[in-house]
Coordinates of C-alpha atoms in Angstrom, one line a residue:
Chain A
X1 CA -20.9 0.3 -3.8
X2 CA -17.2 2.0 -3.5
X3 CA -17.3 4.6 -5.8
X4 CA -17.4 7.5 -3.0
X5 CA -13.5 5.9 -2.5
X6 CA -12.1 6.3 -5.4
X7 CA -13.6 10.2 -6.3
X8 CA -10.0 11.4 -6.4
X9 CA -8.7 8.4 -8.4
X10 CA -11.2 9.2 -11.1
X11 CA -9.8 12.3 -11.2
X12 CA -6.0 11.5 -11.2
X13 CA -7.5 8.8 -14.0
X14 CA -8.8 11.9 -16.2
X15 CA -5.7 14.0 -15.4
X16 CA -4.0 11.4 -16.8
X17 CA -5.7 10.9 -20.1
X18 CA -5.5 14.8 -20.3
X19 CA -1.3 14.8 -20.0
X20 CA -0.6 12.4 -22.7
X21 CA -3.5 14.0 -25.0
X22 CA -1.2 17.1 -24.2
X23 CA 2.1 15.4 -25.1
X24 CA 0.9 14.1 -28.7
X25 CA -0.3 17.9 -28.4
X26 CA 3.6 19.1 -27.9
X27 CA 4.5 16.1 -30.4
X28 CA 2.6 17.5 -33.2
X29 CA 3.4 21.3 -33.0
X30 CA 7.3 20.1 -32.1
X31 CA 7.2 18.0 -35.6
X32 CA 5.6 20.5 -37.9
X33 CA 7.9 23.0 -36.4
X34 CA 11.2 20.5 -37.1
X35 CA 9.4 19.7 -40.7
X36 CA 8.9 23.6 -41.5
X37 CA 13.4 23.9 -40.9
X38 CA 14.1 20.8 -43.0
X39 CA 11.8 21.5 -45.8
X40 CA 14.2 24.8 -46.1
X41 CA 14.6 27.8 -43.9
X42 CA 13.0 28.1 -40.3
X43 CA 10.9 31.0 -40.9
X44 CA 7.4 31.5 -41.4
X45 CA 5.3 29.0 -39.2
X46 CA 8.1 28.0 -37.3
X47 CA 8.1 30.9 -34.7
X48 CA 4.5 29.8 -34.0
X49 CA 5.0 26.2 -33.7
X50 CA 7.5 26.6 -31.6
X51 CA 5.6 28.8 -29.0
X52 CA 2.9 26.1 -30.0
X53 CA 5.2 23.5 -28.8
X54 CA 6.3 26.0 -25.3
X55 CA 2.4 26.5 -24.3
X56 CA 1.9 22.7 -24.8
X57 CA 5.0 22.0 -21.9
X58 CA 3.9 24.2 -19.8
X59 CA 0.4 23.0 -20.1
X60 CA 2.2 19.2 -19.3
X61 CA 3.8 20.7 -16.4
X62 CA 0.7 22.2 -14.5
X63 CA -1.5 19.1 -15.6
X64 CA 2.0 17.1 -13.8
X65 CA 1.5 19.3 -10.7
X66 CA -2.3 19.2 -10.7
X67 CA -1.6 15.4 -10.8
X68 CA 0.9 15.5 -8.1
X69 CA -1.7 17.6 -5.8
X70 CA -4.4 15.0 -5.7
X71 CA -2.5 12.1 -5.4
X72 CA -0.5 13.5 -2.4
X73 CA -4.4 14.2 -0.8
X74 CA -4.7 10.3 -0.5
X75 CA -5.6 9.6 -3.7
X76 CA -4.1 5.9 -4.3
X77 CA -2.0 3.4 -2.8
X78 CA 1.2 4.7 -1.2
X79 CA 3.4 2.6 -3.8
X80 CA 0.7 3.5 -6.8
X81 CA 1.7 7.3 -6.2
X82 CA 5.2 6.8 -6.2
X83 CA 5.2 4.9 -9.3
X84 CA 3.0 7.4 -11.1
X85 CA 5.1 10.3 -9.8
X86 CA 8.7 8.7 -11.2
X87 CA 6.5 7.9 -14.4
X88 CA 5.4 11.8 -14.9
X89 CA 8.6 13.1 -14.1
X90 CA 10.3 11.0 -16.9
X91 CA 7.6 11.3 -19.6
X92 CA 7.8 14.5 -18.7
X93 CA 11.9 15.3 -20.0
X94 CA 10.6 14.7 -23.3
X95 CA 8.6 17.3 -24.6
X96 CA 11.3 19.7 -22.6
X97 CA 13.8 17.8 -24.8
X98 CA 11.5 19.2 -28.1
X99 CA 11.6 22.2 -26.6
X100 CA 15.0 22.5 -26.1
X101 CA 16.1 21.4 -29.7
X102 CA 13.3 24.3 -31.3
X103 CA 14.9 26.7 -29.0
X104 CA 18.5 25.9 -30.3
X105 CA 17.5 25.8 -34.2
X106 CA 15.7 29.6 -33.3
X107 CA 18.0 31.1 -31.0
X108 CA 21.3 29.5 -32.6
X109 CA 20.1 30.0 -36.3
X110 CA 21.3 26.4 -36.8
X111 CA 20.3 25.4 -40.6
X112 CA 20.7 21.9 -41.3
X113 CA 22.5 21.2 -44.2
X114 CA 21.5 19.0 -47.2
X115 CA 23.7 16.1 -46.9
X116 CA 22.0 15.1 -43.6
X117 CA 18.2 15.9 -43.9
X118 CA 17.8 12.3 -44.8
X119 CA 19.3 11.1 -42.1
X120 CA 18.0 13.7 -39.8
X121 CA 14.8 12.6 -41.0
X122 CA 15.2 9.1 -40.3
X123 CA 16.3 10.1 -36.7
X124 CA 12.9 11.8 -36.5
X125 CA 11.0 9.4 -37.5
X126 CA 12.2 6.6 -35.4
X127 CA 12.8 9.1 -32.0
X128 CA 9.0 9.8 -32.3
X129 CA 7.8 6.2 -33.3
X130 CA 9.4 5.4 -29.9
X131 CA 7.4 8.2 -28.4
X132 CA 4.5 7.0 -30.0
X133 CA 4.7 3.5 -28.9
X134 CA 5.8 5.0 -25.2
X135 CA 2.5 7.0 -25.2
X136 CA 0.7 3.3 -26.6
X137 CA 2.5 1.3 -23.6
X138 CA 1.3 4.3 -21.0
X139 CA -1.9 4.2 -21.5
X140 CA -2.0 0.4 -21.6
X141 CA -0.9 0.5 -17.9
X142 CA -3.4 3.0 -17.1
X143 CA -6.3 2.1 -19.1
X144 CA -6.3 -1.5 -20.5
X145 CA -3.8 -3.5 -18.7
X146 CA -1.2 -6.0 -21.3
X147 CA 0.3 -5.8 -24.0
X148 CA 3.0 -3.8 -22.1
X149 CA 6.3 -6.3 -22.5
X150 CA 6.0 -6.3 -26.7
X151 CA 6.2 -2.3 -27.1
X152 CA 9.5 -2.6 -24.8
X153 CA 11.5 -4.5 -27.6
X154 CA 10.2 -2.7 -30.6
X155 CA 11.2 1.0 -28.6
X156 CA 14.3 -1.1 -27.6
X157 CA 14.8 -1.4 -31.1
X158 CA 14.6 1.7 -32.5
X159 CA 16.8 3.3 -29.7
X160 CA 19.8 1.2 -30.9
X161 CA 18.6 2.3 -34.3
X162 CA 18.7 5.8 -33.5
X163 CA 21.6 5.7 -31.7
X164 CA 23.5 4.0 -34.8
X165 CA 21.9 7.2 -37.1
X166 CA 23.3 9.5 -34.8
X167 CA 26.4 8.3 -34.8
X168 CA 26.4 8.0 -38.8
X169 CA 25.3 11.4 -38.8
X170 CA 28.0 12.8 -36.2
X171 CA 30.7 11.0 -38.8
X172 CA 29.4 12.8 -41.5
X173 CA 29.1 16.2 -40.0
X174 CA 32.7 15.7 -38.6
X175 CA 34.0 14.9 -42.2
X176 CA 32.1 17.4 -44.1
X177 CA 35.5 19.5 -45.7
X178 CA 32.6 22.6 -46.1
X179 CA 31.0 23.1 -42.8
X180 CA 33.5 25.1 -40.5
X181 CA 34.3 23.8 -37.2
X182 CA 32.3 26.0 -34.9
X183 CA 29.2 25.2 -36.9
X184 CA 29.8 21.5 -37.0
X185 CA 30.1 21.5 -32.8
X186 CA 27.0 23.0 -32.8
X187 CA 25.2 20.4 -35.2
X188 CA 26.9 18.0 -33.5
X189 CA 24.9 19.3 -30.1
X190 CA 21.9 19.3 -32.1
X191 CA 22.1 15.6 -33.2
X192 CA 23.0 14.5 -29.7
X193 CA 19.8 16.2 -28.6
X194 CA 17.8 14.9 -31.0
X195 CA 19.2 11.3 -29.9
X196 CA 17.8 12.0 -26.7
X197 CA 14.0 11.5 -27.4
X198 CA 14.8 8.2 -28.2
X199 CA 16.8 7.7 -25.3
X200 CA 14.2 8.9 -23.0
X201 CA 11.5 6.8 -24.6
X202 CA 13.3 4.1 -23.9
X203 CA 14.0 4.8 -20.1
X204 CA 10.0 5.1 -20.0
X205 CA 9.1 2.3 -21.6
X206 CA 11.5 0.5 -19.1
X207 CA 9.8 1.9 -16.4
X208 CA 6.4 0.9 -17.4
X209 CA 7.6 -2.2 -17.8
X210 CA 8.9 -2.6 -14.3
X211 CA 5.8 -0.9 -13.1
X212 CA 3.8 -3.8 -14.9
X213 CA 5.9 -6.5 -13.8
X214 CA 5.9 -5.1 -9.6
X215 CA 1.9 -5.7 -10.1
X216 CA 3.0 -9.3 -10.4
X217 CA 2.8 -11.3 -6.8
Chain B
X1 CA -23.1 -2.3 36.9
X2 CA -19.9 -1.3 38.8
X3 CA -18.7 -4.8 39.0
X4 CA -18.4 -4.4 35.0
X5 CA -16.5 -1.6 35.0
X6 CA -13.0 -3.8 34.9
X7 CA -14.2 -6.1 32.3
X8 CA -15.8 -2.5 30.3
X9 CA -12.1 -0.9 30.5
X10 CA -10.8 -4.2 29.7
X11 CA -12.5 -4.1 26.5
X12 CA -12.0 -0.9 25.7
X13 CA -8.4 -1.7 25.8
X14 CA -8.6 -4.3 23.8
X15 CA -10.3 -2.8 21.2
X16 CA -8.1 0.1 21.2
X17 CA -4.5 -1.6 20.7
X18 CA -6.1 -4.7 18.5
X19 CA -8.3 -2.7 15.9
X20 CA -4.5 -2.3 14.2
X21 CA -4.0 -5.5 13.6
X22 CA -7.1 -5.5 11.2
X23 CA -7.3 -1.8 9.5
X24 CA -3.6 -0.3 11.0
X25 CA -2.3 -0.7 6.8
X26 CA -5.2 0.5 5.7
X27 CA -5.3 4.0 8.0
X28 CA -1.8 4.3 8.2
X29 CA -1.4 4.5 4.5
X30 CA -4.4 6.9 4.4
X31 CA -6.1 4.5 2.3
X32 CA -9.2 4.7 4.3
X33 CA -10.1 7.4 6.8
X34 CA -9.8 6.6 10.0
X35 CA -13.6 7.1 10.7
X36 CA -14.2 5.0 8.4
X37 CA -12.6 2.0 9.3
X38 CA -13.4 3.0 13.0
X39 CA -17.2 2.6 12.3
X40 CA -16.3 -0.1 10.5
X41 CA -14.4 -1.6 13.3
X42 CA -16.8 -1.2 15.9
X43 CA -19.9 -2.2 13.6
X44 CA -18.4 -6.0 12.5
X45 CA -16.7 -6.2 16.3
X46 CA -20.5 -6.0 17.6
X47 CA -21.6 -7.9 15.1
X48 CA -19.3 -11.0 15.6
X49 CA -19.5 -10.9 19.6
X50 CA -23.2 -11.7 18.7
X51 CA -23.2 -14.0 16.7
X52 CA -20.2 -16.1 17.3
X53 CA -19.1 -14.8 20.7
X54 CA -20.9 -17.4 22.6
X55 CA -18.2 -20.3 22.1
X56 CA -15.2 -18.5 23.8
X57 CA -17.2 -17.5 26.3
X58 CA -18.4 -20.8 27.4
X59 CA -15.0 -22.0 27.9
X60 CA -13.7 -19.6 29.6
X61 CA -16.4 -19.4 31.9
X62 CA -15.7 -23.1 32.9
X63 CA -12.2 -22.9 33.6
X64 CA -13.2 -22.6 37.3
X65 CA -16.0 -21.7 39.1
X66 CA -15.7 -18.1 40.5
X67 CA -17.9 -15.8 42.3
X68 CA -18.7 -12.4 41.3
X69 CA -16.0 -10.7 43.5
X70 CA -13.4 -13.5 42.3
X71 CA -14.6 -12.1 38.5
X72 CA -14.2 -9.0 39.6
X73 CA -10.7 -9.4 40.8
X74 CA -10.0 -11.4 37.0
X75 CA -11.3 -8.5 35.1
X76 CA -9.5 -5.9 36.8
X77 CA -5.9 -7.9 37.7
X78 CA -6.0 -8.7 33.4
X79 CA -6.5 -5.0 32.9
X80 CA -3.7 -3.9 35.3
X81 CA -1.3 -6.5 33.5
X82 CA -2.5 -5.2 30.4
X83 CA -2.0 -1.9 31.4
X84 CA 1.2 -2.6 33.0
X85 CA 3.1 -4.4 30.3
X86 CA 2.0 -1.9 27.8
X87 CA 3.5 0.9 29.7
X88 CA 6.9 -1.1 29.8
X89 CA 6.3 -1.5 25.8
X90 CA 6.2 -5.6 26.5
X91 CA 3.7 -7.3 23.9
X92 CA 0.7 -8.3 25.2
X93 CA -1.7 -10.0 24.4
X94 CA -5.3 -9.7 25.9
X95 CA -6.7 -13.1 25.8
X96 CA -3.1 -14.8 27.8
X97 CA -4.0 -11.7 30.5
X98 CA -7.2 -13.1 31.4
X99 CA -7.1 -17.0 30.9
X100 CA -3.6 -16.1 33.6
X101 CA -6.3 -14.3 35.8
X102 CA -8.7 -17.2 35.6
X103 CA -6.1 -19.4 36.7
X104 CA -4.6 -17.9 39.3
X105 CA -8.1 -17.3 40.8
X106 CA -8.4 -20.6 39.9
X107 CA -5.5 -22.2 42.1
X108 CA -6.6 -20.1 45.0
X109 CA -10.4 -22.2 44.5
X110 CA -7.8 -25.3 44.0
X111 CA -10.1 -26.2 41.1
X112 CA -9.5 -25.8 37.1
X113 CA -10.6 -27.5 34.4
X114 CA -7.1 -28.8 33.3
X115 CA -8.2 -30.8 29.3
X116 CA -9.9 -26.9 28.7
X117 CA -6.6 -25.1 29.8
X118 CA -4.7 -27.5 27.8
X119 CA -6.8 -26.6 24.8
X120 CA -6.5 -23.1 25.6
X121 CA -2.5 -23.4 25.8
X122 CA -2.2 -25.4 22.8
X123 CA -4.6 -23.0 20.6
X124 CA -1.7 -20.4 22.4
X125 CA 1.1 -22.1 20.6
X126 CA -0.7 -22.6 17.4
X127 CA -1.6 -19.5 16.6
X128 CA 1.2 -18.1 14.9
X129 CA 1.7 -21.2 13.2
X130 CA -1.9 -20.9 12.1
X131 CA -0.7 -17.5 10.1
X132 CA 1.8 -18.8 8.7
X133 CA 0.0 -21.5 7.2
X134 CA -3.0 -19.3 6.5
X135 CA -0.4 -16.8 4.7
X136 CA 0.8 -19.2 3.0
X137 CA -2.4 -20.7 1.4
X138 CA -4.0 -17.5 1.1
X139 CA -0.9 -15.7 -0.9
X140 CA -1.0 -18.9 -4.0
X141 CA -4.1 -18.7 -3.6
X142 CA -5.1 -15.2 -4.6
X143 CA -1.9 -14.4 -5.7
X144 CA -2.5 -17.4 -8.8
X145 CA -6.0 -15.4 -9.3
X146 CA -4.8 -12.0 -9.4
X147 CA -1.9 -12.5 -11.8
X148 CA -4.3 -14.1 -13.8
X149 CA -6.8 -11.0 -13.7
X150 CA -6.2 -8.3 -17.4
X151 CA -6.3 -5.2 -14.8
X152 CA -4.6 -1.9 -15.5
X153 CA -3.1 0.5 -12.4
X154 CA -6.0 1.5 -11.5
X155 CA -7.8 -1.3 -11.5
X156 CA -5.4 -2.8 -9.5
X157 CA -5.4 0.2 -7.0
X158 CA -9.0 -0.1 -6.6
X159 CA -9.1 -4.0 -6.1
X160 CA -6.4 -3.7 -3.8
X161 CA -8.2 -1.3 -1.1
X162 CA -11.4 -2.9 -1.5
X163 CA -9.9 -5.9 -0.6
X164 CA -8.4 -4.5 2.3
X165 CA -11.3 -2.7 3.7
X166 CA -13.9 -6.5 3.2
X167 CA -10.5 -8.2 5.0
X168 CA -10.6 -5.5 7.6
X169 CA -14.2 -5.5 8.5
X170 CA -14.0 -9.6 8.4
X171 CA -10.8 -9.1 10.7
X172 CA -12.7 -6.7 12.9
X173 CA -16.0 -9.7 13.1
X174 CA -13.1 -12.7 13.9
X175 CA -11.6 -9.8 16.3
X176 CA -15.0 -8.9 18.0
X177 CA -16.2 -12.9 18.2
X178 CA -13.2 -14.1 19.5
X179 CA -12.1 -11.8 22.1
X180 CA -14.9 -10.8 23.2
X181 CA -14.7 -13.5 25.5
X182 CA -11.6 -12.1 27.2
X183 CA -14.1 -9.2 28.2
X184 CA -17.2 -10.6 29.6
X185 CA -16.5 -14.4 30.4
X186 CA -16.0 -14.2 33.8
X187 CA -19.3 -12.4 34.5
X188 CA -21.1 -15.2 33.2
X189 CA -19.2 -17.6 35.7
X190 CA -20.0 -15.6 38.1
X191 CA -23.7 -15.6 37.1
X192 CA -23.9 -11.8 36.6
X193 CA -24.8 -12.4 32.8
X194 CA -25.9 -14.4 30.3
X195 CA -24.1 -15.1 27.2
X196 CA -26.0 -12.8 25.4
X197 CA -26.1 -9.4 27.2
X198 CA -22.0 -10.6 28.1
X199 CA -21.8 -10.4 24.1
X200 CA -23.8 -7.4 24.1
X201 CA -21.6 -5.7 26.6
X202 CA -18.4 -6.9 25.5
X203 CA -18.5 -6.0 21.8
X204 CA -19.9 -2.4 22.8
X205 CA -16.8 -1.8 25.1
X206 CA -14.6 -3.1 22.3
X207 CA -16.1 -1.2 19.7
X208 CA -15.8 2.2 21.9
X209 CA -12.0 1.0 22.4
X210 CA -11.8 1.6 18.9
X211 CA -13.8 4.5 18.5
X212 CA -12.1 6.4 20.8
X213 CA -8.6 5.8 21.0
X214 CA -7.5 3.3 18.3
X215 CA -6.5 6.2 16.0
X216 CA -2.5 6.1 17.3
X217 CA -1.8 3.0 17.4
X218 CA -3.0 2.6 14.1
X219 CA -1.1 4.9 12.6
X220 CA 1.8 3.8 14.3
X221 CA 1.6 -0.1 14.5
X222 CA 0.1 -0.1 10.8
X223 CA 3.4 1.5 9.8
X224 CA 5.2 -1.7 10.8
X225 CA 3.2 -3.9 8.3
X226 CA 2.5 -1.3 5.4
X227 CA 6.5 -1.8 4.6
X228 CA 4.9 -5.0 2.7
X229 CA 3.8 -4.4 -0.6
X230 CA -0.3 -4.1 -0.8
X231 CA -1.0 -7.3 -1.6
X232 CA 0.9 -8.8 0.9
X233 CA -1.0 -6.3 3.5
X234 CA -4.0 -7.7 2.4
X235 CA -2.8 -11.4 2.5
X236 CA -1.9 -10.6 6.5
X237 CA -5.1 -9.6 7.2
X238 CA -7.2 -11.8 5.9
X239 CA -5.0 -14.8 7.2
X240 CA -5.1 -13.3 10.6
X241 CA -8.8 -13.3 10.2
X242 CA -9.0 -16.4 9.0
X243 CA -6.8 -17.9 11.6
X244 CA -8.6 -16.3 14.7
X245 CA -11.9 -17.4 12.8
X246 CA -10.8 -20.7 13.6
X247 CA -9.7 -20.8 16.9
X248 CA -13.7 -18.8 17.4
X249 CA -14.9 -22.2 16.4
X250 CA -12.7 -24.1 18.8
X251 CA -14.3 -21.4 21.6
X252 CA -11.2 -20.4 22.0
X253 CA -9.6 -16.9 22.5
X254 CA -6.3 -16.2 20.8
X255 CA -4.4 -12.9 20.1
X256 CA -4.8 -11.3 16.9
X257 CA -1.3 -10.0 17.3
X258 CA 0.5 -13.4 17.3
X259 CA -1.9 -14.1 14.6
X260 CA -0.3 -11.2 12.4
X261 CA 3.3 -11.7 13.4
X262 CA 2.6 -15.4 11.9
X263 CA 1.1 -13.8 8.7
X264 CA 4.0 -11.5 8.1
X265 CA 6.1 -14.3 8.7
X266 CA 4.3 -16.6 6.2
X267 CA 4.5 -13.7 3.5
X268 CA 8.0 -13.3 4.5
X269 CA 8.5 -16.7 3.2
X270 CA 6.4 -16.9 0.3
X271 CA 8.6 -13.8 -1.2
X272 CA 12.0 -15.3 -0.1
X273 CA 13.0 -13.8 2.7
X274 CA 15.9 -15.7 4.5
X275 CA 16.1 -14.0 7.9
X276 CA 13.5 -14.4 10.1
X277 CA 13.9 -11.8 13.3
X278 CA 14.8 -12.9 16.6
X279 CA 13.6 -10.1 18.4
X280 CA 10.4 -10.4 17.1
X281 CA 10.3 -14.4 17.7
X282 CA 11.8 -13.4 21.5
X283 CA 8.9 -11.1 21.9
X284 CA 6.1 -14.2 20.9
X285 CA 8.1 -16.3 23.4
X286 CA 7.8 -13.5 26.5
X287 CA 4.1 -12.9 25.4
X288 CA 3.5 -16.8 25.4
X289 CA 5.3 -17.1 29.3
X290 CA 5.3 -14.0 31.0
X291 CA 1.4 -12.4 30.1
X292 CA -0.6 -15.3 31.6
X293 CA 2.4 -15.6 35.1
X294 CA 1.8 -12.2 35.3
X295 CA -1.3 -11.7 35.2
X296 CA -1.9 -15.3 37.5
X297 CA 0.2 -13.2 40.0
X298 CA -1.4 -10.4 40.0
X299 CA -5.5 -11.6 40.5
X300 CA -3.9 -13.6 43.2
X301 CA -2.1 -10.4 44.6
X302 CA -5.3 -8.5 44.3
X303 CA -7.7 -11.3 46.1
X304 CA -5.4 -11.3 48.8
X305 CA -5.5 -7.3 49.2
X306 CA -9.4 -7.7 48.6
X307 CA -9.1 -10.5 51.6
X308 CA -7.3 -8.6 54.1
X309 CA -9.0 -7.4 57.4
X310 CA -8.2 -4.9 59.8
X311 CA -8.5 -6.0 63.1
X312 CA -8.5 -3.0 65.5
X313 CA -7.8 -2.6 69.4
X314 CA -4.8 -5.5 69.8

């Protein structure tokens, strides 16, 4: 009896589903990239994956501004846009943050050396579990609603788990008697970026949350 | 027909400044289009004034006796007042502006029905209160359903709006069979109408009201209430509906405004807040006093100009 009201929130609705598709998108091409650099030397695939990984954020960004577009033509509450708006832009810093670290292993020739691939790895893993689960917890507040507040602890819980990885890692890189100092500043910058996936996840998932809970009267 | 032109622009008015109070969130936050609630407005004003416009009328009309000139002189000295205070900015409210014409009409006849003023007076008083406790009900109420409902943002979006265009167009029906009295009663004292055709005639001037020139002070007064979260935008309206849906059954009009200003004040203490503002509880006060004196004053002023002779050659 409504639906001629809610054309353009259909739309934002599709838009949606179409950004985070995008972002596992970016996720995927990002990890087989990072894979491709610890299995040994970043050569090969990893030039492709990496422009792989560019096209995907771009894509993000004009799916963000197509988005942005609609919802500013009266699509949605007032406080609905606003909300989804904050929630783009933040999402959004991650797969920059993939970016970012593909562009400093290319451009920086950074190799990563063999006493930290495990740990590296671990860091990985965890950073994009949390991006998983922030992906999970978005598309429960945009398609089914719940089960919102348990994904907060868990990505909670791997960002202090992360953060205690980097750290180990940072202590090893900084005691490493081989690795000259120049190189270990720049691994050093490398880990810390790293870190930030899981960081960013986490300042997501908060916001979901909070999102969630506002929806409470 | 020209006798009905005061009680026409009355209603027009009327329906101009009080179709906010029912769909000024809604337009105002461009959740509907203005047309849309317009036609709206207009369609469930009409339809209310019909159906349930016959109880307000009735009392009105037998406040006092009245010719048609002395209805004339109600209609227009209400319009001027109404007119008048809102081009000082004072709050106003439609339904005090005329029941103060009646009266003042009605101390010149020396004869008013004093137990249906005092009902009218008291309804006055209570109506504010009457959104506060509709508010109040109305926000556990749905609130305890919707928290209860598994809906997602969008969901929750669409729920929302829908809800505030069924509490607008329910607002806009209360809106057009309470006040439509304000418009039209005093023709049918004066024997001009009957209740019918005065329900006919005052829910089409209404309904043109906000047709053609409710749009800015939609936009504007809607701004005022759309700092409230959604929700609580929809919980104003309907207990503003709800509220001058009750005072219909007494037969008695009230003003939608202090109906509102009641809501938002019963929100405003469902969600905690402390401070209540004294300007806006002055302005309720100088509505409650000063509208009906006023607008006594003035029919009187205007019968006596209608009254005056010139008496040439002394």
């Amino acid at each position: 009896m409504f639906g001629f009201l809610f054309r353009k929130q259909r739309m934002v609705e599709e838009l949606i589903g179409k950004y985070l598709d995008n972002l596992r998108m970016t996720q995927e091409y990002f990890t087989e990239a990072l894979n491709i650099c610890l299995e040994g030397s970043c050569k090969g695939d990893f030039d492709f994956m990496t422009e792989q990984t560019h096209k995907h954020e771009s894509r993000a960004d004009d799916i963000r501004d197509e988005i942005k577009d609609l919802m500013y033509s009266k699509a949605l509450l007032p406080e609905s846009r606003g909300d989804i708006m904050g929630l783009l832009e933040a999402m959004d810093l991650i797969p920059g943050i993939f970016e970012r670290l593909l562009f400093m292993i290319g451009t920086e020739k950074i190799e990563i050396p063999e006493f930290i691939v495990t740990d590296v790895k671990e860091l990985i893993e965890y950073s994009l579990a949390s991006f998983d689960l922030m992906i999970k917890q978005v598309e429960a507040l945009f398609k089914r609603g719940g089960e919102i507040r348990s994904m907060v602890s868990v990505i909670d819980r791997n960002e202090s788990h992360c953060d205690h990885i980097e750290r180990r890692i940072i202590a090893a890189i900084f005691s490493s008697p081989t690795l000259d100092p120049f190189r270990k500043i720049l691994l050093k910058e490398l880990i810390v970026t790293m870190g930030d996936i899981s960081d960013q996840a986490d300042r997501v998932s908060k916001r979901v949350n909070i999102i969630s809970m506002k929806r409470i009267v | 027909m020209v006798p009905l032109l005061g009680g026409i622009f009355l209603g027009w008015s009327l329906g101009a400044n009080d179709a906010s109070n029912v769909f000024g969130v809604a337009v105002s936050s461009r959740m509907v289009k203005f047309w849309t609630a317009a036609l709206l407005g207009a369609g469930f004003v009409l339809l209310g004034a019909l159906l349930e416009g016959g109880a307000g009328i009735e009392t009105l009309k037998n406040l006092t006796p009245m010719d048609l000139n002395q209805a004339v002189v109600c209609s227009v000295g209400a319009a001027a007042t109404v007119s008048v205070m809102t081009l000082l900015a004072l709050p106003v409210s439609t339904s005090q502006a005329v029941v103060g014409a009646i009266v003042g009409i009605g101390l010149l006849n020396g004869k008013i029905d004093l137990g249906g003023l005092g009902k009218v007076v008291l309804c006055w008083l209570g109506t504010p209160l009457g959104g506060l406790i509709f508010a109040l009900l109305v926000y556990r109420l749905l609130g305890t359903l919707y928290n209860r409902l598994p809906l997602n943002l969008f969901q929750v979006d669409r729920l929302l709006r829908i809800g505030l265009i069924l509490a607008g167009s329910y607002g806009a029906y209360t809106l057009g069979a309470n006040n439509v009295a304000n418009v039209t009663a005093v023709f049918v004292g004066a024997g001009m109408l009957d209740v019918t055709s005065a329900a006919l005639i005052g829910g089409l001037s209404i309904g043109l009201g906000i047709v053609t020139f409710s749009r800015g002070v939609m936009e504007t007064v809607g701004k005022k209430l759309v700092r409230v979260d959604a929700f609580s935008a929809l919980v104003v309206v309907l207990a503003e509906a709800i509220t001058v849906h009750v005072y219909t059954f007494l037969g008695v009009p009230v003003s939608t405004s202090q109906a509102v200003i009641g809501a938002v004040l019963g929100v405003g203490m469902v969600k905690g807040i402390q401070s209540v503002s004294g300007k806006t509880l002055g302005e309720v006060l100088a509505a409650w006093f000063f509208t009906p004196a006023v607008s006594a004053l003035m029919a009187v002023a205007i019968d006596f100009v209608v009254h005056l002779e010139y008496v040439p050659g002394k």
